[in-house]
């Protein structure tokens, strides 16, 4: 006599049917790989990428494209991971870009830095779409079991306000299929949510929204030390963006906050004044203290680095910045923190009825 959860069985059957339906529709719209003359159905992430940027940027392309076609999140993440993995196993030297004259001159001036190999983002985007098509075509015949795995259900609401800025400078991330996107096979279910509050342009916020979680997933210590993995991910993302900002003459910055839910544990990491609020059964649980220039410890840290904090229309660093820590800026100085603050928290999450955190943006 067999036993089991009938509801779970129906979810698996429904998920498999939804997966097949999505793949059938995708391959009807794209019955063959793209020819060299065909337009790519997504916008390439700029003109050039470094090797360390490729995986995250292309995964973001795939997730955005598949999400716009209402792909089930586990399937979208699994397809993106499979296509990225195949691309990284190929020889990417054909996409290498020759440096411009001004880049060669800058490299000569900074001989102490290792040379950076840039890859053609347009060519990568085209080749990657065809790899994604090949994976979808193979899976139409037989879908891997992990691609249709039922997930813990999340109710996610998103609201963003541009206020008086000319353009929206903030970005958010909602990634319930974290494990599938990065091919993590351990038994701990993970979901990731983040808000990045940009200033001086959108570049830093967009970059952090693409790379922080990807850098966290690449940390070997993520399963045993998620706090350390998040701290290293913020550091690495900041270093990567500063290099990009220098190459492309960008000056924007971003504060940020993220929540990584691993099993029943909530891990929160933040940089600057973006915040997480946890509301459980009508009660607000304080999880963090945002970094603000007027905090005494922040003021002391800034002054020790040679800066100053003054009150104008609000508290500002060096008379300009209203935040005390940020990714980016590209100018050095007191807003260049050594690391984000990372704090683990373990609220009583019910496995079927979780109370999700509320992520809010700072000023």
PDB file of C-alpha atoms in Angstrom, residues 14 24 96 116 168 187 259 287 314 333 344:
ATOM      1  CA  UNK A  14       0.554  20.627 -12.244  1.00  0.00           C
ATOM      2  CA  UNK A  24       6.026  24.520 -26.079  1.00  0.00           C
ATOM      3  CA  UNK A  96      37.475  39.366 -26.693  1.00  0.00           C
ATOM      4  CA  UNK A 116      41.537  43.415 -17.715  1.00  0.00           C
ATOM      5  CA  UNK A 168      14.133  55.884 -11.191  1.00  0.00           C
ATOM      6  CA  UNK A 187      18.670  20.351   1.163  1.00  0.00           C
ATOM      7  CA  UNK A 259      17.480  39.327   3.124  1.00  0.00           C
ATOM      8  CA  UNK A 287      16.485  43.697  13.138  1.00  0.00           C
ATOM      9  CA  UNK A 314      19.934  67.148   6.491  1.00  0.00           C
ATOM     10  CA  UNK A 333      36.912  58.967   0.946  1.00  0.00           C
ATOM     11  CA  UNK A 344      21.861  37.016  11.386  1.00  0.00           C
TER      12      UNK A 344
END
